[in-house]
mmCIF file of C-alpha atoms in Angstrom:
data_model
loop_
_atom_site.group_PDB
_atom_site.id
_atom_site.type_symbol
_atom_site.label_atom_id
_atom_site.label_comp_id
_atom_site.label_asym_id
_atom_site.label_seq_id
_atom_site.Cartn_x
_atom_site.Cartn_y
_atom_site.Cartn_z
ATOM 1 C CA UNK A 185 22.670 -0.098 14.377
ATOM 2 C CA UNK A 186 20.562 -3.211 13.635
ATOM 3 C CA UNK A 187 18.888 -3.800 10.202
ATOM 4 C CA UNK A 188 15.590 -2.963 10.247
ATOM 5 C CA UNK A 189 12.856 -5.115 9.155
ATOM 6 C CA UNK A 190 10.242 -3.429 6.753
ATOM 7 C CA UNK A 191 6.597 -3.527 6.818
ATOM 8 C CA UNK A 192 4.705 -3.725 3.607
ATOM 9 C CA UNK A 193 1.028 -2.469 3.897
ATOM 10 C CA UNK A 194 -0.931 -3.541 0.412
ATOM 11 C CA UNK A 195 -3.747 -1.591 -1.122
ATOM 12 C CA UNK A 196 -7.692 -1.345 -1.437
ATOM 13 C CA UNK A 197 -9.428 -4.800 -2.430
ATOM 14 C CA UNK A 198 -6.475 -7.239 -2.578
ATOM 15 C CA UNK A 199 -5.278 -9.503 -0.614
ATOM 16 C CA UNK A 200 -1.677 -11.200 0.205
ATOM 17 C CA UNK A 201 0.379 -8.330 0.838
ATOM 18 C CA UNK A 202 3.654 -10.616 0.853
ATOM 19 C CA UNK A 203 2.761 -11.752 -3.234
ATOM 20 C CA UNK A 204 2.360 -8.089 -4.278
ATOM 21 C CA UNK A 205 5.464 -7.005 -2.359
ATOM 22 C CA UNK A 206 7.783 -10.581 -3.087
ATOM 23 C CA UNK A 207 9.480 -8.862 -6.319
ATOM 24 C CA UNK A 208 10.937 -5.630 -4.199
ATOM 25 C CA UNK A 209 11.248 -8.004 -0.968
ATOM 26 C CA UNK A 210 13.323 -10.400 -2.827
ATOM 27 C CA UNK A 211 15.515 -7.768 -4.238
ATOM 28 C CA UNK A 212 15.760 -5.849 -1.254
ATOM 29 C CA UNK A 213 17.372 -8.946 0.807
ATOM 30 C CA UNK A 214 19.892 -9.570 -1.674
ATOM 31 C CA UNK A 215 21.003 -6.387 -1.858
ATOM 32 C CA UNK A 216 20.728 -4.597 1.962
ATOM 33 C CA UNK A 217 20.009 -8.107 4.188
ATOM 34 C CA UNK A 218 16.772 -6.023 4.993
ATOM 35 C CA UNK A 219 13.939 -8.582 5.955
ATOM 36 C CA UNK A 220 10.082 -8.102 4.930
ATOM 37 C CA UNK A 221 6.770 -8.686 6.309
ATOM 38 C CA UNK A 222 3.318 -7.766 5.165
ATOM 39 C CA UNK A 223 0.823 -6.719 7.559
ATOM 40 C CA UNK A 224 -2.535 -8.450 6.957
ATOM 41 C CA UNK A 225 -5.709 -6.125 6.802
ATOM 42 C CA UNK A 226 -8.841 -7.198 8.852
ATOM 43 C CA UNK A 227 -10.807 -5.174 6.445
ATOM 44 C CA UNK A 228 -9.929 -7.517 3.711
ATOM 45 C CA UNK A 229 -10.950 -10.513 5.321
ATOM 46 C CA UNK A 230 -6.899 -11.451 6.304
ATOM 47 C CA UNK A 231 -5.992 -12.932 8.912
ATOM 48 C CA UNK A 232 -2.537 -12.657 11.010
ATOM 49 C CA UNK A 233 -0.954 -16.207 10.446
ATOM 50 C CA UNK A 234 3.111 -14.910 10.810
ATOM 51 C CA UNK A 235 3.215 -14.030 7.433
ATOM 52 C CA UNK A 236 -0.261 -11.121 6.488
ATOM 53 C CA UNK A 237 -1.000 -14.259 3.887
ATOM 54 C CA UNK A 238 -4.293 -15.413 5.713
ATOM 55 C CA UNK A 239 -7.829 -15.101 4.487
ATOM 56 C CA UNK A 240 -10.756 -15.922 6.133
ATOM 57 C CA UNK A 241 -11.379 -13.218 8.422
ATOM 58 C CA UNK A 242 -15.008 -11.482 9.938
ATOM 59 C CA UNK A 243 -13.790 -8.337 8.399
ATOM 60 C CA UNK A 244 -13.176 -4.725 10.107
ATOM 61 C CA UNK A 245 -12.706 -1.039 9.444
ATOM 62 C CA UNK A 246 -9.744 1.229 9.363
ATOM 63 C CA UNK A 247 -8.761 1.057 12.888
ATOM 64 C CA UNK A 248 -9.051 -2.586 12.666
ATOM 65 C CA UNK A 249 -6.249 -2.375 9.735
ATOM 66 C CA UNK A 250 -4.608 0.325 12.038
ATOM 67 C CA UNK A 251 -4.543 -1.566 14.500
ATOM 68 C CA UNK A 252 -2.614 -4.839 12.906
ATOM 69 C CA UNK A 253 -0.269 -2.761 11.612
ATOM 70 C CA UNK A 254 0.659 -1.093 15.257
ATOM 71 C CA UNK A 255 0.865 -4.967 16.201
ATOM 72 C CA UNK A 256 3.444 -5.869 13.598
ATOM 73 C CA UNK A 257 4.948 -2.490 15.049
ATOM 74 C CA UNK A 258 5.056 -3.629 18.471
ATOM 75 C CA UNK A 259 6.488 -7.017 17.822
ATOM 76 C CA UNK A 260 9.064 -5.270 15.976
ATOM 77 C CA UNK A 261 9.795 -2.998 18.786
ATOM 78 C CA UNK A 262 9.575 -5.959 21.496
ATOM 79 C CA UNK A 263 12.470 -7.627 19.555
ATOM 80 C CA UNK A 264 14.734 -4.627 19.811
ATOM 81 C CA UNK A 265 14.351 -3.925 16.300
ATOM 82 C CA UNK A 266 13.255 -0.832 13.839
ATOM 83 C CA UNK A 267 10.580 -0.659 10.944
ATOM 84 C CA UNK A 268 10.598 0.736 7.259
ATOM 85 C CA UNK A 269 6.664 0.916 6.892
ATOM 86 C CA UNK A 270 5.794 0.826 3.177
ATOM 87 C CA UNK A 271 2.148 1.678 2.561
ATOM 88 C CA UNK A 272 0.670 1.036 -0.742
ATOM 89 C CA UNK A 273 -2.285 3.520 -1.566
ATOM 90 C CA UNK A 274 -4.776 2.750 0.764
ATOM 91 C CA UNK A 275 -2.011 1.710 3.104
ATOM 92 C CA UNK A 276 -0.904 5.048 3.395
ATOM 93 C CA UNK A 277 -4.126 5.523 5.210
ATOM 94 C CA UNK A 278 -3.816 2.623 7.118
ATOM 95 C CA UNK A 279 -0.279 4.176 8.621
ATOM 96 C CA UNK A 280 -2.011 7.958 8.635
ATOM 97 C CA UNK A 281 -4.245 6.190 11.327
ATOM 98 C CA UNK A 282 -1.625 3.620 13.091
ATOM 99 C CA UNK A 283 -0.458 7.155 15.064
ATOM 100 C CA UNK A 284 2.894 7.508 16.060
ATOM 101 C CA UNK A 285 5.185 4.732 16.576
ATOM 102 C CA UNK A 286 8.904 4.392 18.608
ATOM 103 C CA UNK A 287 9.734 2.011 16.252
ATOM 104 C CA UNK A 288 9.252 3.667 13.084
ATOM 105 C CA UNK A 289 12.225 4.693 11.197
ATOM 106 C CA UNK A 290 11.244 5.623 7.537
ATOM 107 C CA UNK A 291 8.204 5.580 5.938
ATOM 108 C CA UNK A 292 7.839 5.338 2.100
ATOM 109 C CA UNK A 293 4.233 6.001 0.300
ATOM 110 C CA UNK A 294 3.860 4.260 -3.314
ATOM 111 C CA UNK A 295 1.456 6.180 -5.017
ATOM 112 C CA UNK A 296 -0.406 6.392 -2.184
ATOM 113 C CA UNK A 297 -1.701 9.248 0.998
ATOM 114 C CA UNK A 298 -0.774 11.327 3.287
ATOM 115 C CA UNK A 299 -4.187 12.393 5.078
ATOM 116 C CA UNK A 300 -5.533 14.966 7.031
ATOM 117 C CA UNK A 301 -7.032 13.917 10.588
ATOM 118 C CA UNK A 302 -10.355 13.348 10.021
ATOM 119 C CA UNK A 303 -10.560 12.154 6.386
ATOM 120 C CA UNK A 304 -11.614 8.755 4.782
ATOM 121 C CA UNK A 305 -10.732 6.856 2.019
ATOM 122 C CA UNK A 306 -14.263 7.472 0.215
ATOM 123 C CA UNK A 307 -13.437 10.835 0.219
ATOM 124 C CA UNK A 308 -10.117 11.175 -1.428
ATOM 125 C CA UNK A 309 -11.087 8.950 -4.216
ATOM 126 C CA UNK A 310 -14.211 10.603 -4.684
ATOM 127 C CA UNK A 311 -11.918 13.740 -6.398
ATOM 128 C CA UNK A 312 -10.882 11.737 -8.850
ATOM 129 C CA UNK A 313 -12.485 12.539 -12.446
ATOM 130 C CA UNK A 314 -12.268 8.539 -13.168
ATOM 131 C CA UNK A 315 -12.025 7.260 -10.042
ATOM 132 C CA UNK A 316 -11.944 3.365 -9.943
ATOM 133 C CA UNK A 317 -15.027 1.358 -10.390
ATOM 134 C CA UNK A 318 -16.743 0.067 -6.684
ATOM 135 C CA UNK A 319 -19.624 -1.480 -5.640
ATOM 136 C CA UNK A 320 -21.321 -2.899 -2.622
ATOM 137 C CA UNK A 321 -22.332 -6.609 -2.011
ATOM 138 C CA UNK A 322 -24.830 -7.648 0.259
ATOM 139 C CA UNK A 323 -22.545 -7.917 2.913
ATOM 140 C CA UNK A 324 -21.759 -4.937 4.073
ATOM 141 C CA UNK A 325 -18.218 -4.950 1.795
ATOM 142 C CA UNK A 326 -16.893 -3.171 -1.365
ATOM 143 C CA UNK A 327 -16.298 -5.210 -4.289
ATOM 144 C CA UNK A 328 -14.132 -3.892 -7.859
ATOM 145 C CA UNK A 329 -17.200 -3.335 -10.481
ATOM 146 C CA UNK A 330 -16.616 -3.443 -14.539
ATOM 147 C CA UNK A 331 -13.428 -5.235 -14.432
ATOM 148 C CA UNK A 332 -12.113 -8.469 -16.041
ATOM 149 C CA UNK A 333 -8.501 -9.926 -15.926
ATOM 150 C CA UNK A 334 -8.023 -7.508 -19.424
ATOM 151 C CA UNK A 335 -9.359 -4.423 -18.018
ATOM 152 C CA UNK A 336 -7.891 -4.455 -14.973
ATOM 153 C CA UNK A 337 -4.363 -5.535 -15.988
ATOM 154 C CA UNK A 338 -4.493 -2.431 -18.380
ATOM 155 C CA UNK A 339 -5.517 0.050 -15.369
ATOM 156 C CA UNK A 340 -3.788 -1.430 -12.956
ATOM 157 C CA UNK A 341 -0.567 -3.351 -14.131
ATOM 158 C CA UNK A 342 -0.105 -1.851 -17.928
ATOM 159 C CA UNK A 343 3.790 -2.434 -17.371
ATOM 160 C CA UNK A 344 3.600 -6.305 -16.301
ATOM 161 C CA UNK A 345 3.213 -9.162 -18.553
ATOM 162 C CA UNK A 346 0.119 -10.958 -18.982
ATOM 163 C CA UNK A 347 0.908 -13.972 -16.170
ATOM 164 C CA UNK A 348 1.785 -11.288 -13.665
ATOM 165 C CA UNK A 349 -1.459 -9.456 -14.407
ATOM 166 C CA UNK A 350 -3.787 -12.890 -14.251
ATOM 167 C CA UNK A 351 -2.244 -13.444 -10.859
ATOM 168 C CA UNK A 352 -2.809 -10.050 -9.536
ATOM 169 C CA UNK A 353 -6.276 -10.399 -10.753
ATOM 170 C CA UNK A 354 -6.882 -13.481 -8.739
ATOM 171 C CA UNK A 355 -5.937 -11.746 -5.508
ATOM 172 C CA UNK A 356 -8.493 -9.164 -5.607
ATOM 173 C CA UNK A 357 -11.187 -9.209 -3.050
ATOM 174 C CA UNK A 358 -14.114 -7.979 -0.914
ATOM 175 C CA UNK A 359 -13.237 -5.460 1.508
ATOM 176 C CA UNK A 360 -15.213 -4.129 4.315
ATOM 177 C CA UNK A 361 -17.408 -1.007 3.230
ATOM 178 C CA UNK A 362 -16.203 0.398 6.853
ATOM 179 C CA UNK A 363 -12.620 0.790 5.843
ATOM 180 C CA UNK A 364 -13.736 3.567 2.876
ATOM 181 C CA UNK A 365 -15.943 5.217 6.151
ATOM 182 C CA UNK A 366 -14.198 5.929 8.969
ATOM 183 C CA UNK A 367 -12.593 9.200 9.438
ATOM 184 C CA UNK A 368 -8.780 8.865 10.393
ATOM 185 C CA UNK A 369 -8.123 9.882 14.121
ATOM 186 C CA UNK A 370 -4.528 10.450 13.844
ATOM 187 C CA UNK A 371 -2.094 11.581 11.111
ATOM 188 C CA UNK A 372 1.070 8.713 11.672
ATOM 189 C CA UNK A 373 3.099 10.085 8.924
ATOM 190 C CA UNK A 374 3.629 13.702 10.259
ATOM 191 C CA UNK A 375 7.040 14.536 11.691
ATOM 192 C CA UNK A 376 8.390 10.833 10.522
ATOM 193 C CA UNK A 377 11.331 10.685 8.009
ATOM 194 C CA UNK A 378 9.434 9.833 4.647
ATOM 195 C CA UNK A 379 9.642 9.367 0.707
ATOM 196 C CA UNK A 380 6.680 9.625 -1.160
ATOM 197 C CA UNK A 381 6.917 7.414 -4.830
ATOM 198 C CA UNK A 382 4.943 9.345 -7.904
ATOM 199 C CA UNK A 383 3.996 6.736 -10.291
ATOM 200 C CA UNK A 384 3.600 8.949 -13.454
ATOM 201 C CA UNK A 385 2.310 6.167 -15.315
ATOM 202 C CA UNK A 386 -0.260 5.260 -12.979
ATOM 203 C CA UNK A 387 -3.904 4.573 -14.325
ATOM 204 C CA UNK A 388 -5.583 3.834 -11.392
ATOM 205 C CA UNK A 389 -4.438 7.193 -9.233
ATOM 206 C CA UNK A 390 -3.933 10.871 -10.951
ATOM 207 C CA UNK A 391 -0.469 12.204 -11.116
ATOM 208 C CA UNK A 392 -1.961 15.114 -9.565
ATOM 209 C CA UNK A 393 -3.748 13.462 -6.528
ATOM 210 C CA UNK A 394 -0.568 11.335 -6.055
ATOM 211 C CA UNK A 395 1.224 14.867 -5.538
ATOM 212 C CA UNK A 396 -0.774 17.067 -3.433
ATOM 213 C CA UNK A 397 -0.057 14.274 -0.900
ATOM 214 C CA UNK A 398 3.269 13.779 -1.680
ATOM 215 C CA UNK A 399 4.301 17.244 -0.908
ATOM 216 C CA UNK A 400 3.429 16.416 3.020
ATOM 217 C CA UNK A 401 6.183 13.929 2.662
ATOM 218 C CA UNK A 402 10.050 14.865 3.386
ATOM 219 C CA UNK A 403 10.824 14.478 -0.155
ATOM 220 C CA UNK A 404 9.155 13.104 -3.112
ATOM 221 C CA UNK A 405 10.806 11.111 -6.101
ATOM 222 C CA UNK A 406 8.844 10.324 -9.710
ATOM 223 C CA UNK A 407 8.490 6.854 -10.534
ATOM 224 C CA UNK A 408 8.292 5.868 -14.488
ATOM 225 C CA UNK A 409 6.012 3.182 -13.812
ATOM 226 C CA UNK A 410 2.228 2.360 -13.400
ATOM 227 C CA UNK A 411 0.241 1.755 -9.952
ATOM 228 C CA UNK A 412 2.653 -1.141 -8.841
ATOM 229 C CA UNK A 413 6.326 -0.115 -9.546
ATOM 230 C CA UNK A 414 7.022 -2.683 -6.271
ATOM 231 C CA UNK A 415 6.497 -5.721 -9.040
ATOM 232 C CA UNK A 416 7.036 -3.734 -12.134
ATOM 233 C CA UNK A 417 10.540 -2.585 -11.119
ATOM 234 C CA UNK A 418 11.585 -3.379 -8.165
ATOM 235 C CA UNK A 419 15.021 -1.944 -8.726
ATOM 236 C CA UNK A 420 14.020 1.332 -8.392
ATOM 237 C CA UNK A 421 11.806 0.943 -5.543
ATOM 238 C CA UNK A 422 14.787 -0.701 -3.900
ATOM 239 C CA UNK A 423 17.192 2.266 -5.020
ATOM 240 C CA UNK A 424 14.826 4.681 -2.936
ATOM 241 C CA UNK A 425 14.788 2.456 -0.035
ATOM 242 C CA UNK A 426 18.708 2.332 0.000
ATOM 243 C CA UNK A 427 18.702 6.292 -0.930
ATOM 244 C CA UNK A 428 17.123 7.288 2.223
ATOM 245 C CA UNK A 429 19.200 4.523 4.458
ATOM 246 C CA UNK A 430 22.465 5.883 2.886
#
């Protein structure tokens, strides 16, 4: 069997998927020869350029995001080859609403969702009794409200040093109100082979709202990290990857 490449799909209101994911990515060659590629959200004004790195983009909503993903998907496919999709919490709603895919072979949710057909993003963070600060711009987009580089490096990235947090901080960004709006259509993760990461540290999503999704996953590990474990500590995000290969 070939080695499959993975997908990395990043969060709400960042941008350059292939930063957040380098740590685990770097890790994850050395150790299994396993290649990875981030998927570039319209929503968040990225643009596909071969790598999800680009910016620039006219924006678009969750099937827009859906749709890059089943694009990365294809090309996989087209080459012969099989995906690990890794969604990062909104990503998880990203691949809820990609549908089913031939050339999906594991999925694996950090901190992130599992949803039913028919939900949006709004809506599962609106059950959270601190959920994060948003706010909408005169464009149409969402923007992160009441944060600095301090406050959100301790909600966000507690367990990373201060340079790690700056740079995180510096890849936020204005995402299309859309994507938080539209209902998903499908539900991409159902019947798929899948591992579901608890961060139990995590001060941006609730332990508990991190679980009632997880249990729709095929099994569910917990993480002793905060919302990013994929930069934090990549060796254990790497040891699940290799757990569910094995």
């Amino acid at each position: 069997m070939s080695t499959p490449t993975l997908l990395f799909v990043h969060g709400a209101l960042v941008r350059d998927g292939a930063w957040w994911w380098s740590p685990t990515a770097d890790l994850l060659r050395e150790r299994t020869g396993i290649e990875s590629r981030a998927v570039a959200l319209p929503s968040c004004g990225e643009t596909d350029g071969g790598g999800g790195t680009g910016t620039g983009g006219a924006g678009g909503d969750l099937a827009d995001d859906a749709a890059a993903l089943r694009r990365a998907l294809d090309e996989t496919a087209d080459a012969g080859g099989s995906a690990i999709v890794v969604g990062h919490s909104y990503g998880g709603t990203v691949i809820a609403e990609a549908g089913e895919h031939p050339a999906v072979e594991h999925l694996l949710f950090v901190s992130s969702y599992l949803p039913d057909v028919g939900s949006t993003q709004g809506s599962i963070m609106s059950t959270e009794p601190d959920p994060v600060g948003i706010r909408p711009d005169d464009a149409g987009r969402i923007v992160l409200d009441g944060y600095d580089v301090d406050s959100f490096g301790a909600r966000f990235l507690q367990d990373a040093d201060a340079a790690t947090q700056r740079a995180a901080w510096e890849r936020t960004t204005a995402q299309d109100l859309r994507a938080f709006g539209t209902p998903t259509s499908a539900a991409g993760w159902s019947g798929v082979d899948s591992t579901a990461i608890v961060c139990v540290d995590d001060r941006s999503t609730t332990v508990a709202l991190q679980r009632r999704h997880a249990e729709r996953a095929t099994r569910s590990v917990d993480l002793p990290t905060g919302h990013h474990p994929f930069i934090t500590r990549p060796d254990l995000v790497v040891g699940q990857i290799e757990a569910f290969l094995a």
